[in-house]
Amino acid sequence: MDTMSDGTRAVRAGLPDPEQYEPTLPGPVLAAHFHLSGAPTGPYTYGRDTNPTWTHLERAIGELEAPGNPVETVVFASGMAAISAVLLSRARTGDVVVLPDDGYQLLPLVREQLEAYGVEVRTAPTGGDAQLAALRGAALLWIETPSNPGLDVCDVRRLVEAAHAAGTLVAVDNTLATPLGQRPLELGADFSVASDTKGMTGHGDVLLGHVTCRDPGLAAGVRRWRKVVGAIPGPMEAWLAHRSLATLELRIDRQCANALELAHALAGRREVTGLRYPGLPGDPSYPVAVRQMRRFGSVVSFVLPDRERAERFLAELRLADDATSFGGVRSTAERRARWGGDAVPEGFIRFSVGAENAEDLVADVERALDAALSTD
């Protein structure tokens, strides 16, 4: 049994064995081709297929996804590349795929592509394990928990048990939780998928995604898809991601603690409605989240009275950038409805809590709310 703590594992994950006079984390291998004579039997032959920098990162992510267990990880150029690799490599004409209807904004585009290939797509909300009702005859169930941006949570174990009993594979989008908050493979899922652009790398300077599987055959299918479409990460991005993993626990613990502080503060504001944070004891998702999550993420969502006051709130913030994405060390916030596609009110705010001082951040939010909601 692997008893190493999350922080120690994150710091040392994926590092090669020590070699005299070599760096502890080798620099990025910027190679398109490698010396190759005779039969191509070695691990590195061409830069679209394999790269030593990917290998170190994939081992590191695998150690975080399933400590002490053999898994295979495949890294991608973005989270959407990873999502597409699972869905489009598994689904065949005539198959049924079940998606959440309240998941990431680009899932409707994926649905359109699946349907163009002759795949039947069913959708249901994340909350209340509503996807159970759509499982009959499905080849693949796609779960996103907590959902983005609504922050609903479903019971992964329950859904996996029902899906597997019906012969259905299960993929979990674990972007918001990260492996430090939730380990889908340990909950029985077949695929753990994430956009590592978010909390895993945490600095807002890398686009990356990954898929991790216990079954080598499933991983091989995902890896083949990456090769066919060329959705490969750059070596520098992979190296930056590996470097960033060393501070994963430090960042995530601070951000989750700050998110809870902010949620408590917002709960005391009468002007704020629809407050959601899975780690808040009064949240509808809390009873399920506390059973399957070890950390509850850095995102808090809430609703202000209308579009105008939501925009004023964002403009007043000094310690949070008006920007999309989440999971970074610097807080960001946005009026999510500006993009369209999400079934949220015009005043819906998705607030990604960073690693600033909690008192400073809460004070800034309180001040911005006072300014935005003033009747003057």
Coordinates of C-alpha atoms in Angstrom, one line a residue:
M1 CA 0.0 0.0 0.0
D2 CA 1.3 3.4 -0.9
T3 CA 1.3 5.6 2.2
M4 CA 3.2 8.6 0.9
S5 CA 1.5 11.9 1.5
D6 CA 0.1 14.0 -1.4
G7 CA 2.6 16.7 -1.0
T8 CA 5.6 14.4 -1.0
R9 CA 4.3 12.5 -4.0
A10 CA 3.6 15.7 -6.0
V11 CA 7.1 16.9 -5.4
R12 CA 8.8 13.7 -6.5
A13 CA 6.3 12.3 -9.0
G14 CA 7.8 11.2 -12.3
L15 CA 11.4 12.0 -11.6
P16 CA 14.0 9.7 -13.2
D17 CA 16.4 7.7 -11.1
P18 CA 19.3 9.8 -9.9
E19 CA 22.3 9.9 -12.3
Q20 CA 25.5 11.6 -11.3
Y21 CA 25.9 15.1 -12.7
E22 CA 22.5 15.0 -14.4
P23 CA 19.6 17.4 -13.4
T24 CA 17.0 16.0 -11.1
L25 CA 14.3 17.0 -13.6
P26 CA 15.8 16.8 -17.2
G27 CA 15.1 19.7 -19.4
P28 CA 12.6 19.5 -22.3
V29 CA 13.7 17.4 -25.2
L30 CA 13.1 19.6 -28.3
A31 CA 13.4 16.9 -30.9
A32 CA 11.3 16.0 -34.0
H33 CA 13.4 12.9 -34.8
F34 CA 16.0 10.7 -33.0
H35 CA 18.9 8.6 -34.2
L36 CA 17.4 5.5 -35.6
S37 CA 19.2 2.7 -37.4
G38 CA 17.8 -0.7 -38.2
A39 CA 14.5 -1.9 -36.8
P40 CA 12.6 0.8 -34.8
T41 CA 12.5 -1.1 -31.5
G42 CA 13.5 1.7 -29.1
P43 CA 11.2 3.9 -27.1
Y44 CA 11.9 7.2 -29.0
T45 CA 11.7 7.2 -32.8
Y46 CA 9.7 10.3 -33.9
G47 CA 8.4 13.3 -32.1
R48 CA 4.8 12.8 -32.9
D49 CA 4.8 9.4 -31.3
T50 CA 6.9 9.6 -28.2
N51 CA 9.1 12.1 -26.3
P52 CA 11.2 11.6 -23.1
T53 CA 9.7 14.8 -21.6
W54 CA 6.2 13.4 -22.1
T55 CA 7.3 10.1 -20.5
H56 CA 8.4 11.8 -17.3
L57 CA 5.1 13.9 -17.1
E58 CA 2.9 10.9 -17.9
R59 CA 4.6 8.9 -15.1
A60 CA 4.1 11.8 -12.7
I61 CA 0.4 12.2 -13.4
G62 CA -0.1 8.5 -13.2
E63 CA 1.4 8.5 -9.7
L64 CA -1.0 11.2 -8.6
E65 CA -4.1 9.6 -10.3
A66 CA -3.6 6.1 -8.8
P67 CA -0.8 5.9 -6.2
G68 CA 0.8 2.5 -5.9
N69 CA -1.2 1.1 -8.8
P70 CA -0.2 0.4 -12.4
V71 CA -1.9 2.9 -14.8
E72 CA -1.1 4.5 -18.1
T73 CA -1.4 8.2 -18.8
V74 CA -1.5 9.9 -22.2
V75 CA -0.9 13.7 -22.3
F76 CA -2.4 16.0 -24.9
A77 CA -2.1 19.5 -26.3
S78 CA -5.2 20.6 -24.4
G79 CA -8.0 19.5 -22.2
M80 CA -10.4 19.4 -25.2
A81 CA -7.9 17.2 -27.1
A82 CA -8.0 14.7 -24.2
I83 CA -11.8 14.8 -24.0
S84 CA -12.2 14.3 -27.7
A85 CA -9.7 11.5 -27.7
V86 CA -11.8 9.4 -25.3
L87 CA -15.2 10.2 -26.9
L88 CA -14.2 10.0 -30.6
S89 CA -11.9 7.0 -30.3
R90 CA -14.5 4.9 -28.5
A91 CA -17.8 5.8 -30.1
R92 CA -18.9 4.0 -33.3
T93 CA -21.8 4.5 -35.6
G94 CA -24.9 3.1 -33.9
D95 CA -23.4 3.5 -30.3
V96 CA -25.1 5.4 -27.5
V97 CA -23.1 7.9 -25.5
V98 CA -24.4 9.6 -22.4
L99 CA -23.2 13.1 -21.6
P100 CA -24.1 15.6 -18.9
D101 CA -26.4 18.5 -20.1
D102 CA -24.8 20.9 -17.6
G103 CA -21.1 20.2 -18.4
Y104 CA -18.3 22.1 -20.0
Q105 CA -19.4 24.6 -22.6
L106 CA -17.8 22.8 -25.6
L107 CA -19.6 19.5 -24.9
P108 CA -22.5 20.5 -27.2
L109 CA -20.0 20.8 -30.0
V110 CA -18.7 17.3 -29.3
R111 CA -22.3 16.1 -29.3
E112 CA -22.8 17.6 -32.7
Q113 CA -19.7 15.8 -34.0
L114 CA -20.7 12.5 -32.5
E115 CA -24.2 12.7 -34.0
A116 CA -22.6 13.5 -37.4
Y117 CA -20.8 10.2 -37.1
G118 CA -24.1 8.4 -36.4
V119 CA -23.8 8.1 -32.6
E120 CA -26.9 8.6 -30.5
V121 CA -26.2 11.1 -27.7
R122 CA -28.4 11.2 -24.6
T123 CA -28.0 13.9 -21.9
A124 CA -29.1 14.4 -18.3
P125 CA -28.1 16.7 -15.5
T126 CA -25.2 15.9 -13.1
G127 CA -27.1 16.4 -9.9
G128 CA -29.2 13.6 -8.4
D129 CA -27.4 11.0 -10.5
A130 CA -29.9 11.7 -13.3
Q131 CA -27.7 10.1 -15.9
L132 CA -28.6 6.7 -14.5
A133 CA -31.9 7.0 -16.3
A134 CA -30.2 7.3 -19.7
L135 CA -27.8 4.3 -19.4
R136 CA -29.8 1.6 -21.2
G137 CA -27.7 0.3 -24.1
A138 CA -25.0 2.9 -23.8
A139 CA -21.4 2.2 -24.8
L140 CA -19.9 5.1 -22.8
L141 CA -21.0 7.3 -19.9
W142 CA -19.3 10.7 -19.6
I143 CA -19.4 12.2 -16.1
E144 CA -18.3 15.7 -15.1
T145 CA -18.2 16.1 -11.3
P146 CA -18.2 18.8 -9.9
S147 CA -19.9 20.1 -13.0
N148 CA -18.6 23.3 -14.6
P149 CA -19.9 25.9 -14.0
G150 CA -22.9 24.9 -11.8
L151 CA -20.8 22.8 -9.4
D152 CA -23.3 19.9 -9.0
V153 CA -21.9 16.6 -7.9
C154 CA -22.9 13.1 -8.7
D155 CA -22.2 9.8 -6.9
V156 CA -19.4 8.3 -9.1
R157 CA -19.4 4.9 -7.4
R158 CA -23.1 4.5 -7.9
L159 CA -23.0 5.5 -11.5
V160 CA -20.0 3.3 -12.3
E161 CA -21.6 0.3 -10.6
A162 CA -24.8 0.7 -12.7
A163 CA -22.8 1.5 -15.9
H164 CA -20.5 -1.5 -15.6
A165 CA -23.5 -3.8 -14.8
A166 CA -24.9 -2.7 -18.2
G167 CA -21.6 -3.1 -20.0
T168 CA -20.9 0.6 -20.3
L169 CA -17.5 2.2 -19.9
V170 CA -17.2 5.3 -17.7
A171 CA -15.1 8.4 -18.2
V172 CA -14.9 11.1 -15.5
D173 CA -13.8 14.7 -16.3
N174 CA -11.8 15.4 -13.1
T175 CA -10.6 18.9 -14.1
L176 CA -12.2 20.9 -11.3
A177 CA -11.2 18.5 -8.5
T178 CA -7.7 17.4 -9.7
P179 CA -6.3 14.0 -8.4
L180 CA -5.7 15.6 -5.0
G181 CA -9.4 16.3 -4.7
Q182 CA -10.8 13.1 -6.2
R183 CA -9.4 10.0 -7.9
P184 CA -11.9 8.7 -10.4
L185 CA -10.0 5.4 -11.1
E186 CA -10.2 4.5 -7.4
L187 CA -14.0 5.2 -7.6
G188 CA -14.2 2.6 -10.4
A189 CA -14.0 4.8 -13.5
D190 CA -12.3 3.5 -16.7
F191 CA -10.9 6.9 -17.8
S192 CA -9.8 9.8 -15.7
V193 CA -9.7 12.9 -17.9
A194 CA -8.6 16.5 -17.2
S195 CA -7.7 19.8 -18.7
D196 CA -4.3 20.4 -17.0
T197 CA -4.5 24.0 -18.2
K198 CA -6.4 24.5 -15.0
G199 CA -5.4 23.4 -11.4
M200 CA -2.8 20.8 -12.3
T201 CA -0.4 23.4 -13.7
G202 CA -2.0 26.3 -12.0
H203 CA -0.1 29.3 -13.4
G204 CA -2.2 30.1 -16.5
D205 CA 0.7 29.7 -18.9
V206 CA 0.3 26.1 -20.2
L207 CA -2.4 24.4 -22.4
L208 CA -2.4 20.7 -21.6
G209 CA -4.7 17.7 -21.0
H210 CA -4.4 14.1 -20.0
V211 CA -6.2 10.7 -19.9
T212 CA -5.3 8.0 -17.4
C213 CA -6.5 4.4 -17.6
R214 CA -5.9 1.2 -15.6
D215 CA -6.6 -0.9 -18.7
P216 CA -3.6 -0.8 -21.1
G217 CA -5.9 -1.6 -24.0
L218 CA -8.1 1.5 -23.4
A219 CA -4.9 3.6 -23.0
A220 CA -3.6 2.2 -26.3
G221 CA -6.8 3.3 -28.1
V222 CA -6.4 6.8 -26.7
R223 CA -2.7 6.9 -27.6
R224 CA -3.5 5.8 -31.1
W225 CA -6.0 8.6 -31.5
R226 CA -3.4 11.1 -30.4
K227 CA -1.0 9.8 -33.0
V228 CA -3.6 9.9 -35.8
V229 CA -4.8 13.5 -35.1
G230 CA -1.5 14.8 -33.9
A231 CA -2.9 16.3 -30.7
I232 CA 0.5 16.3 -29.0
P233 CA 1.8 18.7 -26.4
G234 CA 4.9 20.7 -27.0
P235 CA 8.0 19.5 -25.0
M236 CA 8.3 22.8 -23.3
E237 CA 4.7 22.8 -22.2
A238 CA 5.1 19.2 -20.9
W239 CA 8.2 20.2 -19.0
L240 CA 6.5 23.3 -17.5
A241 CA 3.6 21.1 -16.4
H242 CA 5.9 18.6 -14.7
R243 CA 7.7 21.5 -12.9
S244 CA 4.4 22.9 -11.8
L245 CA 3.2 19.6 -10.2
A246 CA 5.8 20.0 -7.4
T247 CA 3.7 22.8 -5.9
L248 CA 0.3 21.1 -6.5
E249 CA -0.5 20.4 -2.9
L250 CA 0.7 23.7 -1.7
R251 CA -1.4 25.5 -4.3
I252 CA -4.5 23.4 -4.0
D253 CA -4.7 23.4 -0.2
R254 CA -4.4 27.2 -0.1
Q255 CA -6.9 27.7 -2.9
C256 CA -9.4 25.3 -1.4
A257 CA -9.1 26.9 2.0
N258 CA -9.6 30.3 0.4
A259 CA -12.6 29.1 -1.6
L260 CA -14.3 27.9 1.6
E261 CA -13.6 31.2 3.3
L262 CA -15.1 33.1 0.4
A263 CA -18.1 30.8 0.3
H264 CA -18.8 31.5 4.0
A265 CA -18.5 35.2 3.4
L266 CA -20.8 35.2 0.4
A267 CA -23.4 33.1 2.3
G268 CA -23.8 36.1 4.6
R269 CA -24.7 38.5 1.8
R270 CA -28.5 38.8 1.1
E271 CA -27.8 40.2 -2.4
V272 CA -26.0 37.0 -3.4
T273 CA -28.2 34.1 -4.5
G274 CA -27.5 30.6 -5.9
L275 CA -24.3 30.2 -4.0
R276 CA -22.6 26.9 -4.7
Y277 CA -19.4 25.3 -3.3
P278 CA -19.3 21.6 -2.7
G279 CA -17.3 22.0 0.5
L280 CA -19.9 24.2 2.1
P281 CA -21.9 22.1 4.6
G282 CA -25.2 23.7 3.5
D283 CA -24.5 23.1 -0.2
P284 CA -26.9 20.6 -1.9
S285 CA -23.8 18.6 -3.2
Y286 CA -22.1 18.4 0.1
P287 CA -23.4 15.0 1.3
V288 CA -22.2 13.3 -1.8
A289 CA -19.0 15.3 -2.2
V290 CA -17.8 14.6 1.3
R291 CA -18.0 10.9 0.6
Q292 CA -15.9 10.9 -2.5
M293 CA -13.8 14.0 -2.5
R294 CA -10.8 14.8 -0.3
R295 CA -10.6 18.4 -1.4
F296 CA -13.5 20.4 -2.9
G297 CA -11.8 22.6 -5.5
S298 CA -11.1 26.3 -5.9
V299 CA -14.3 27.4 -7.8
V300 CA -17.2 29.2 -6.1
S301 CA -20.3 30.2 -8.1
F302 CA -23.1 32.6 -7.3
V303 CA -25.6 34.9 -8.9
L304 CA -25.9 38.7 -8.7
P305 CA -29.2 40.4 -9.5
D306 CA -28.6 41.2 -13.1
R307 CA -26.0 41.6 -15.9
E308 CA -25.2 45.2 -15.1
R309 CA -24.4 44.7 -11.5
A310 CA -22.4 41.6 -12.2
E311 CA -20.3 43.5 -14.7
R312 CA -19.9 46.3 -12.1
F313 CA -18.8 43.8 -9.5
L314 CA -16.1 42.4 -11.9
A315 CA -14.9 45.8 -12.8
E316 CA -14.5 46.7 -9.1
L317 CA -12.4 43.7 -8.2
R318 CA -8.7 44.5 -7.6
L319 CA -7.4 41.0 -6.6
A320 CA -9.2 39.0 -9.3
D321 CA -8.8 39.3 -13.0
D322 CA -11.9 39.3 -15.3
A323 CA -10.8 36.3 -17.3
T324 CA -12.0 32.8 -18.2
S325 CA -10.5 29.5 -17.1
F326 CA -9.9 28.5 -13.4
G327 CA -7.6 26.8 -11.1
G328 CA -4.7 29.3 -11.1
V329 CA -2.8 30.9 -8.3
R330 CA -4.2 34.3 -9.2
S331 CA -7.9 34.6 -8.7
T332 CA -10.1 35.1 -11.7
A333 CA -13.8 35.8 -12.1
E334 CA -16.2 36.1 -15.0
R335 CA -19.8 36.6 -15.9
R336 CA -20.3 33.2 -17.4
A337 CA -23.3 34.1 -19.5
R338 CA -21.2 36.3 -21.7
W339 CA -20.1 33.3 -23.7
G340 CA -23.6 31.8 -24.3
G341 CA -24.1 28.1 -24.2
D342 CA -24.4 27.7 -20.4
A343 CA -27.8 27.6 -18.9
V344 CA -27.1 30.2 -16.3
P345 CA -28.6 33.6 -15.3
E346 CA -27.1 36.8 -16.8
G347 CA -25.7 37.7 -13.3
F348 CA -24.0 34.3 -12.8
I349 CA -20.4 34.6 -11.6
R350 CA -17.9 31.8 -11.7
F351 CA -15.1 32.8 -9.3
S352 CA -11.9 30.8 -9.4
V353 CA -10.2 31.4 -6.0
G354 CA -6.4 31.8 -6.1
A355 CA -3.6 31.6 -3.5
E356 CA -3.8 35.2 -2.3
N357 CA -4.2 35.9 1.4
A358 CA -7.7 34.9 2.3
E359 CA -8.5 38.0 4.4
D360 CA -7.3 40.3 1.5
L361 CA -9.3 38.4 -1.0
V362 CA -12.5 38.3 1.0
A363 CA -12.2 42.0 1.8
D364 CA -11.7 42.8 -1.9
V365 CA -14.8 40.8 -2.8
E366 CA -16.9 42.5 -0.1
R367 CA -15.8 45.9 -1.2
A368 CA -16.5 45.2 -4.8
L369 CA -20.0 43.8 -3.9
D370 CA -20.7 46.9 -1.9
A371 CA -19.7 49.1 -4.8
A372 CA -21.6 47.2 -7.4
L373 CA -24.8 46.8 -5.5
S374 CA -25.0 50.3 -4.1
T375 CA -28.2 52.1 -4.8
D376 CA -26.4 55.4 -5.2

